[in-house]
Amino acid sequence: GEDVEQSLFLSVREGDSSVINCTYTDSSSTYLYWYKQEPGAGLQLLTYIFSNMDMKQDQRLTVLLNKKDKHLSLRIADTQTGDSAIYFCAETPAGNMLTFGGGTRLMVKP
Amino acid sequence: DAGVTQSPTHLIKTRGQQVTLRCSPKSGHDTVSWYQQALGQGPQFIFQYYEEEERQRGNFPDRFSGHQFPNYSSELNVNALLLGDSALYLCASSLGGEDTQYFGPGTRLTVL
């Protein structure tokens, strides 16, 4: 398909790990991004990965990239209630424009 | 270090009216991009401004226009508003050719 795809919803318990998955479309994207959006707010850049990398770790966040399958994932270790939000993956298929997925709503239960 | 700012926060208009939204980029950034986020969806790219010119445009009609000023701030104008233009309008800034974009808090536009 032509869309960046994400699952709609993920529910985890506080302290567990969360894994949010994304399938992107354009293998020429130089960077792939993860943004977080809390209710009524703008987008917060969480992390990004350069297309020639397989993995990037940044504190509790781990990004895995499988270029063959055009699959991107975000793992959040020790998930906290403050991590409850909508998470968007984004690619850059043409120039600097970001193409977003539909977002995954993460709910963290205490 | 000031982040991206947008004004106003909220706006209510009626069909057929015109609206102007404003954005100031993050300090040191010279490129501004605009996105429309309908309720429950991911943001959609409208256009990007660099050196006071539209550099790239998404799939939006000509009713959507913009401007960038010498101080790198930007405006988004929407003419002949439709009910379907109701959305959160997000501004993002970046530096030159770098991809990494930082977003403002958005302007919530409601068209009645």
PDB file of C-alpha atoms in Angstrom:
ATOM      1  CA  GLY A   1       0.000   0.000   0.000  1.00  0.00           C
ATOM      2  CA  GLU A   2       0.933   3.660  -0.092  1.00  0.00           C
ATOM      3  CA  ASP A   3       0.295   4.508   3.551  1.00  0.00           C
ATOM      4  CA  VAL A   4       2.539   4.389   6.589  1.00  0.00           C
ATOM      5  CA  GLU A   5       0.757   1.855   8.774  1.00  0.00           C
ATOM      6  CA  GLN A   6       0.540   1.482  12.534  1.00  0.00           C
ATOM      7  CA  SER A   7      -1.655  -0.546  14.819  1.00  0.00           C
ATOM      8  CA  LEU A   8      -4.324   1.591  16.464  1.00  0.00           C
ATOM      9  CA  PHE A   9      -4.026   0.691  20.104  1.00  0.00           C
ATOM     10  CA  LEU A  10      -1.680  -0.856  22.683  1.00  0.00           C
ATOM     11  CA  SER A  11      -2.334  -1.444  26.358  1.00  0.00           C
ATOM     12  CA  VAL A  12       0.396  -2.391  28.854  1.00  0.00           C
ATOM     13  CA  ARG A  13       0.892  -2.476  32.609  1.00  0.00           C
ATOM     14  CA  GLU A  14       3.165   0.002  34.331  1.00  0.00           C
ATOM     15  CA  GLY A  15       6.726  -1.358  34.483  1.00  0.00           C
ATOM     16  CA  ASP A  16       6.314  -3.605  31.426  1.00  0.00           C
ATOM     17  CA  SER A  17       7.940  -2.955  28.069  1.00  0.00           C
ATOM     18  CA  SER A  18       5.918  -1.508  25.190  1.00  0.00           C
ATOM     19  CA  VAL A  19       6.614  -2.227  21.548  1.00  0.00           C
ATOM     20  CA  ILE A  20       4.993  -0.042  18.905  1.00  0.00           C
ATOM     21  CA  ASN A  21       5.296  -1.162  15.310  1.00  0.00           C
ATOM     22  CA  CYS A  22       5.245   0.711  12.013  1.00  0.00           C
ATOM     23  CA  THR A  23       5.460  -0.274   8.362  1.00  0.00           C
ATOM     24  CA  TYR A  24       6.694   2.472   6.087  1.00  0.00           C
ATOM     25  CA  THR A  25       6.618   2.812   2.338  1.00  0.00           C
ATOM     26  CA  ASP A  26       9.717   4.451   0.904  1.00  0.00           C
ATOM     27  CA  SER A  27      13.091   2.735   1.128  1.00  0.00           C
ATOM     28  CA  SER A  28      14.795   5.994   0.104  1.00  0.00           C
ATOM     29  CA  SER A  29      13.789   7.774   3.328  1.00  0.00           C
ATOM     30  CA  THR A  30      17.003   9.031   4.889  1.00  0.00           C
ATOM     31  CA  TYR A  31      15.647   9.273   8.404  1.00  0.00           C
ATOM     32  CA  LEU A  32      12.716   7.646  10.176  1.00  0.00           C
ATOM     33  CA  TYR A  33      11.130   9.326  13.165  1.00  0.00           C
ATOM     34  CA  TRP A  34       9.067   8.665  16.238  1.00  0.00           C
ATOM     35  CA  TYR A  35       6.922  11.470  17.671  1.00  0.00           C
ATOM     36  CA  LYS A  36       4.742  11.508  20.805  1.00  0.00           C
ATOM     37  CA  GLN A  37       1.502  13.462  21.118  1.00  0.00           C
ATOM     38  CA  GLU A  38      -0.289  14.012  24.408  1.00  0.00           C
ATOM     39  CA  PRO A  39      -3.958  15.083  24.460  1.00  0.00           C
ATOM     40  CA  GLY A  40      -4.503  18.560  23.051  1.00  0.00           C
ATOM     41  CA  ALA A  41      -0.795  19.095  22.417  1.00  0.00           C
ATOM     42  CA  GLY A  42       1.616  19.300  19.498  1.00  0.00           C
ATOM     43  CA  LEU A  43       4.116  16.618  18.500  1.00  0.00           C
ATOM     44  CA  GLN A  44       7.189  15.942  20.599  1.00  0.00           C
ATOM     45  CA  LEU A  45      10.185  14.470  18.797  1.00  0.00           C
ATOM     46  CA  LEU A  46      11.182  11.319  20.675  1.00  0.00           C
ATOM     47  CA  THR A  47      13.927   9.851  18.568  1.00  0.00           C
ATOM     48  CA  TYR A  48      14.982   9.111  15.020  1.00  0.00           C
ATOM     49  CA  ILE A  49      17.147   6.616  13.202  1.00  0.00           C
ATOM     50  CA  PHE A  50      19.343   7.042  10.158  1.00  0.00           C
ATOM     51  CA  SER A  51      18.445   4.616   7.396  1.00  0.00           C
ATOM     52  CA  ASN A  52      21.845   2.899   7.400  1.00  0.00           C
ATOM     53  CA  MET A  53      21.430   1.847  11.042  1.00  0.00           C
ATOM     54  CA  ASP A  54      19.695  -1.254  12.388  1.00  0.00           C
ATOM     55  CA  MET A  55      19.236  -0.112  15.957  1.00  0.00           C
ATOM     56  CA  LYS A  56      19.436   3.002  18.082  1.00  0.00           C
ATOM     57  CA  GLN A  57      19.140   3.167  21.859  1.00  0.00           C
ATOM     58  CA  ASP A  58      18.352   6.335  23.791  1.00  0.00           C
ATOM     59  CA  GLN A  59      17.766   5.793  27.517  1.00  0.00           C
ATOM     60  CA  ARG A  60      14.477   3.869  27.808  1.00  0.00           C
ATOM     61  CA  LEU A  61      13.850   3.993  24.060  1.00  0.00           C
ATOM     62  CA  THR A  62      15.117   1.461  21.527  1.00  0.00           C
ATOM     63  CA  VAL A  63      14.432   1.818  17.817  1.00  0.00           C
ATOM     64  CA  LEU A  64      14.807  -1.177  15.508  1.00  0.00           C
ATOM     65  CA  LEU A  65      14.876  -0.830  11.729  1.00  0.00           C
ATOM     66  CA  ASN A  66      14.391  -3.668   9.243  1.00  0.00           C
ATOM     67  CA  LYS A  67      14.944  -2.102   5.824  1.00  0.00           C
ATOM     68  CA  LYS A  68      14.234  -5.314   3.929  1.00  0.00           C
ATOM     69  CA  ASP A  69      10.709  -5.480   5.343  1.00  0.00           C
ATOM     70  CA  LYS A  70      10.355  -1.654   5.711  1.00  0.00           C
ATOM     71  CA  HIS A  71       9.524  -2.229   9.369  1.00  0.00           C
ATOM     72  CA  LEU A  72      10.261   0.157  12.203  1.00  0.00           C
ATOM     73  CA  SER A  73       9.619  -0.430  15.890  1.00  0.00           C
ATOM     74  CA  LEU A  74       9.860   1.591  19.083  1.00  0.00           C
ATOM     75  CA  ARG A  75      10.436  -0.200  22.371  1.00  0.00           C
ATOM     76  CA  ILE A  76       9.832   1.666  25.613  1.00  0.00           C
ATOM     77  CA  ALA A  77      11.397  -0.036  28.614  1.00  0.00           C
ATOM     78  CA  ASP A  78       9.848   0.226  32.083  1.00  0.00           C
ATOM     79  CA  THR A  79       6.747   1.961  30.726  1.00  0.00           C
ATOM     80  CA  GLN A  80       5.271   4.605  33.040  1.00  0.00           C
ATOM     81  CA  THR A  81       1.805   6.172  33.220  1.00  0.00           C
ATOM     82  CA  GLY A  82       3.354   9.363  31.824  1.00  0.00           C
ATOM     83  CA  ASP A  83       4.121   7.455  28.625  1.00  0.00           C
ATOM     84  CA  SER A  84       0.389   7.229  27.862  1.00  0.00           C
ATOM     85  CA  ALA A  85      -0.039   9.129  24.603  1.00  0.00           C
ATOM     86  CA  ILE A  86      -0.341   8.665  20.846  1.00  0.00           C
ATOM     87  CA  TYR A  87       2.855   7.664  19.076  1.00  0.00           C
ATOM     88  CA  PHE A  88       3.451   8.469  15.411  1.00  0.00           C
ATOM     89  CA  CYS A  89       6.105   7.094  13.116  1.00  0.00           C
ATOM     90  CA  ALA A  90       7.101   9.215  10.122  1.00  0.00           C
ATOM     91  CA  GLU A  91       9.211   8.853   7.003  1.00  0.00           C
ATOM     92  CA  THR A  92      10.660  11.391   4.578  1.00  0.00           C
ATOM     93  CA  PRO A  93       9.917  10.010   1.113  1.00  0.00           C
ATOM     94  CA  ALA A  94      10.388  13.267  -0.781  1.00  0.00           C
ATOM     95  CA  GLY A  95      12.502  16.199   0.303  1.00  0.00           C
ATOM     96  CA  ASN A  96      11.837  17.369   3.833  1.00  0.00           C
ATOM     97  CA  MET A  97       8.146  16.555   4.045  1.00  0.00           C
ATOM     98  CA  LEU A  98       7.197  14.127   6.789  1.00  0.00           C
ATOM     99  CA  THR A  99       4.677  11.396   6.005  1.00  0.00           C
ATOM    100  CA  PHE A 100       3.020  10.115   9.165  1.00  0.00           C
ATOM    101  CA  GLY A 101       1.250   6.955  10.128  1.00  0.00           C
ATOM    102  CA  GLY A 102      -2.165   7.133  11.732  1.00  0.00           C
ATOM    103  CA  GLY A 103      -0.740   6.842  15.230  1.00  0.00           C
ATOM    104  CA  THR A 104      -0.793   4.192  17.975  1.00  0.00           C
ATOM    105  CA  ARG A 105      -2.583   5.042  21.207  1.00  0.00           C
ATOM    106  CA  LEU A 106      -0.596   3.661  24.150  1.00  0.00           C
ATOM    107  CA  MET A 107      -2.487   3.159  27.392  1.00  0.00           C
ATOM    108  CA  VAL A 108      -0.468   2.357  30.513  1.00  0.00           C
ATOM    109  CA  LYS A 109      -2.404   0.780  33.365  1.00  0.00           C
ATOM    110  CA  PRO A 110      -1.143   1.246  36.931  1.00  0.00           C
TER     111      PRO A 110
ATOM    112  CA  ASP B   1      16.102  28.694  23.850  1.00  0.00           C
ATOM    113  CA  ALA B   2      12.604  29.422  22.542  1.00  0.00           C
ATOM    114  CA  GLY B   3      10.811  26.563  20.880  1.00  0.00           C
ATOM    115  CA  VAL B   4       8.288  26.796  18.055  1.00  0.00           C
ATOM    116  CA  THR B   5       5.370  29.071  18.918  1.00  0.00           C
ATOM    117  CA  GLN B   6       1.983  29.351  17.230  1.00  0.00           C
ATOM    118  CA  SER B   7      -0.933  31.750  17.509  1.00  0.00           C
ATOM    119  CA  PRO B   8      -3.751  31.764  18.168  1.00  0.00           C
ATOM    120  CA  THR B   9      -4.318  28.646  20.279  1.00  0.00           C
ATOM    121  CA  HIS B  10      -7.928  28.245  19.241  1.00  0.00           C
ATOM    122  CA  LEU B  11     -10.047  29.807  16.536  1.00  0.00           C
ATOM    123  CA  ILE B  12     -13.692  29.501  15.522  1.00  0.00           C
ATOM    124  CA  LYS B  13     -14.809  30.574  12.052  1.00  0.00           C
ATOM    125  CA  THR B  14     -17.849  30.067   9.853  1.00  0.00           C
ATOM    126  CA  ARG B  15     -17.979  28.533   6.394  1.00  0.00           C
ATOM    127  CA  GLY B  16     -16.758  30.834   3.644  1.00  0.00           C
ATOM    128  CA  GLN B  17     -14.603  32.967   5.908  1.00  0.00           C
ATOM    129  CA  GLN B  18     -10.835  33.346   5.686  1.00  0.00           C
ATOM    130  CA  VAL B  19      -8.306  32.612   8.427  1.00  0.00           C
ATOM    131  CA  THR B  20      -4.636  33.406   9.092  1.00  0.00           C
ATOM    132  CA  LEU B  21      -2.512  31.322  11.434  1.00  0.00           C
ATOM    133  CA  ARG B  22       0.951  32.361  12.606  1.00  0.00           C
ATOM    134  CA  CYS B  23       4.153  30.526  13.496  1.00  0.00           C
ATOM    135  CA  SER B  24       7.538  31.536  14.857  1.00  0.00           C
ATOM    136  CA  PRO B  25      10.270  28.954  14.364  1.00  0.00           C
ATOM    137  CA  LYS B  26      12.668  27.613  16.951  1.00  0.00           C
ATOM    138  CA  SER B  27      15.619  29.909  17.528  1.00  0.00           C
ATOM    139  CA  GLY B  28      18.241  29.389  14.824  1.00  0.00           C
ATOM    140  CA  HIS B  29      15.882  27.616  12.392  1.00  0.00           C
ATOM    141  CA  ASP B  30      15.147  29.020   8.942  1.00  0.00           C
ATOM    142  CA  THR B  31      12.623  26.548   7.484  1.00  0.00           C
ATOM    143  CA  VAL B  32       8.941  26.290   8.379  1.00  0.00           C
ATOM    144  CA  SER B  33       6.548  23.491   7.454  1.00  0.00           C
ATOM    145  CA  TRP B  34       2.785  23.371   7.987  1.00  0.00           C
ATOM    146  CA  TYR B  35       0.692  20.264   8.676  1.00  0.00           C
ATOM    147  CA  GLN B  36      -3.027  19.631   9.082  1.00  0.00           C
ATOM    148  CA  GLN B  37      -4.134  17.040  11.623  1.00  0.00           C
ATOM    149  CA  ALA B  38      -7.776  16.012  11.461  1.00  0.00           C
ATOM    150  CA  LEU B  39      -9.277  14.422  14.557  1.00  0.00           C
ATOM    151  CA  GLY B  40      -8.045  10.873  15.068  1.00  0.00           C
ATOM    152  CA  GLN B  41      -5.562  10.985  12.196  1.00  0.00           C
ATOM    153  CA  GLY B  42      -1.882  11.595  11.609  1.00  0.00           C
ATOM    154  CA  PRO B  43      -0.672  14.995  10.406  1.00  0.00           C
ATOM    155  CA  GLN B  44      -0.766  15.715   6.656  1.00  0.00           C
ATOM    156  CA  PHE B  45       1.891  17.905   5.032  1.00  0.00           C
ATOM    157  CA  ILE B  46       0.561  21.161   3.558  1.00  0.00           C
ATOM    158  CA  PHE B  47       3.700  23.008   2.450  1.00  0.00           C
ATOM    159  CA  GLN B  48       7.177  24.129   3.440  1.00  0.00           C
ATOM    160  CA  TYR B  49       8.806  27.573   3.284  1.00  0.00           C
ATOM    161  CA  TYR B  50      12.494  28.322   2.986  1.00  0.00           C
ATOM    162  CA  GLU B  51      14.130  31.631   2.081  1.00  0.00           C
ATOM    163  CA  GLU B  52      10.658  33.192   1.856  1.00  0.00           C
ATOM    164  CA  GLU B  53       9.565  30.830  -0.910  1.00  0.00           C
ATOM    165  CA  GLU B  54       7.371  27.754  -1.006  1.00  0.00           C
ATOM    166  CA  ARG B  55       9.820  24.906  -1.457  1.00  0.00           C
ATOM    167  CA  GLN B  56       7.516  21.915  -1.369  1.00  0.00           C
ATOM    168  CA  ARG B  57       3.766  21.400  -1.349  1.00  0.00           C
ATOM    169  CA  GLY B  58       1.499  18.545  -0.382  1.00  0.00           C
ATOM    170  CA  ASN B  59      -1.864  17.609  -1.836  1.00  0.00           C
ATOM    171  CA  PHE B  60      -3.860  20.641  -0.693  1.00  0.00           C
ATOM    172  CA  PRO B  61      -5.965  23.014  -2.825  1.00  0.00           C
ATOM    173  CA  ASP B  62      -4.971  26.564  -3.694  1.00  0.00           C
ATOM    174  CA  ARG B  63      -7.261  27.821  -0.928  1.00  0.00           C
ATOM    175  CA  PHE B  64      -4.304  27.061   1.308  1.00  0.00           C
ATOM    176  CA  SER B  65      -1.511  29.599   0.907  1.00  0.00           C
ATOM    177  CA  GLY B  66       1.374  30.781   2.972  1.00  0.00           C
ATOM    178  CA  HIS B  67       4.083  33.280   3.471  1.00  0.00           C
ATOM    179  CA  GLN B  68       7.462  33.439   5.150  1.00  0.00           C
ATOM    180  CA  PHE B  69       8.911  36.689   6.445  1.00  0.00           C
ATOM    181  CA  PRO B  70      12.559  37.788   6.543  1.00  0.00           C
ATOM    182  CA  ASN B  71      12.724  36.871  10.249  1.00  0.00           C
ATOM    183  CA  TYR B  72      11.713  33.286   9.224  1.00  0.00           C
ATOM    184  CA  SER B  73       8.285  33.450  10.846  1.00  0.00           C
ATOM    185  CA  SER B  74       5.422  32.198   8.720  1.00  0.00           C
ATOM    186  CA  GLU B  75       1.699  32.525   8.120  1.00  0.00           C
ATOM    187  CA  LEU B  76      -0.803  29.990   6.826  1.00  0.00           C
ATOM    188  CA  ASN B  77      -3.875  31.424   5.110  1.00  0.00           C
ATOM    189  CA  VAL B  78      -6.987  29.453   4.282  1.00  0.00           C
ATOM    190  CA  ASN B  79      -9.691  31.034   2.117  1.00  0.00           C
ATOM    191  CA  ALA B  80     -13.328  30.030   1.645  1.00  0.00           C
ATOM    192  CA  LEU B  81     -13.338  27.813   4.714  1.00  0.00           C
ATOM    193  CA  LEU B  82     -15.153  24.474   4.572  1.00  0.00           C
ATOM    194  CA  LEU B  83     -16.420  22.383   7.451  1.00  0.00           C
ATOM    195  CA  GLY B  84     -13.735  19.838   6.556  1.00  0.00           C
ATOM    196  CA  ASP B  85     -10.997  22.378   7.283  1.00  0.00           C
ATOM    197  CA  SER B  86     -11.682  21.923  10.992  1.00  0.00           C
ATOM    198  CA  ALA B  87      -8.451  20.466  12.359  1.00  0.00           C
ATOM    199  CA  LEU B  88      -5.345  21.053  14.425  1.00  0.00           C
ATOM    200  CA  TYR B  89      -2.830  23.015  12.348  1.00  0.00           C
ATOM    201  CA  LEU B  90       0.744  22.294  13.271  1.00  0.00           C
ATOM    202  CA  CYS B  91       3.815  24.273  12.403  1.00  0.00           C
ATOM    203  CA  ALA B  92       7.272  22.689  12.429  1.00  0.00           C
ATOM    204  CA  SER B  93      10.672  24.260  12.030  1.00  0.00           C
ATOM    205  CA  SER B  94      14.021  22.916  10.917  1.00  0.00           C
ATOM    206  CA  LEU B  95      17.408  24.153   9.791  1.00  0.00           C
ATOM    207  CA  GLY B  96      18.066  24.330   6.071  1.00  0.00           C
ATOM    208  CA  GLY B  97      18.244  20.946   4.486  1.00  0.00           C
ATOM    209  CA  GLU B  98      18.143  18.979   7.741  1.00  0.00           C
ATOM    210  CA  ASP B  99      15.186  16.635   8.035  1.00  0.00           C
ATOM    211  CA  THR B 100      14.605  16.868  11.779  1.00  0.00           C
ATOM    212  CA  GLN B 101      11.540  18.977  12.398  1.00  0.00           C
ATOM    213  CA  TYR B 102      10.385  20.361  15.733  1.00  0.00           C
ATOM    214  CA  PHE B 103       6.708  21.066  16.211  1.00  0.00           C
ATOM    215  CA  GLY B 104       4.759  23.828  17.897  1.00  0.00           C
ATOM    216  CA  PRO B 105       1.663  23.281  20.078  1.00  0.00           C
ATOM    217  CA  GLY B 106      -0.710  23.837  17.165  1.00  0.00           C
ATOM    218  CA  THR B 107      -3.753  25.986  16.451  1.00  0.00           C
ATOM    219  CA  ARG B 108      -7.152  24.317  16.792  1.00  0.00           C
ATOM    220  CA  LEU B 109      -9.449  25.620  14.038  1.00  0.00           C
ATOM    221  CA  THR B 110     -13.167  24.944  14.215  1.00  0.00           C
ATOM    222  CA  VAL B 111     -15.323  25.808  11.200  1.00  0.00           C
ATOM    223  CA  LEU B 112     -19.060  26.039  11.875  1.00  0.00           C
TER     224      LEU B 112
END
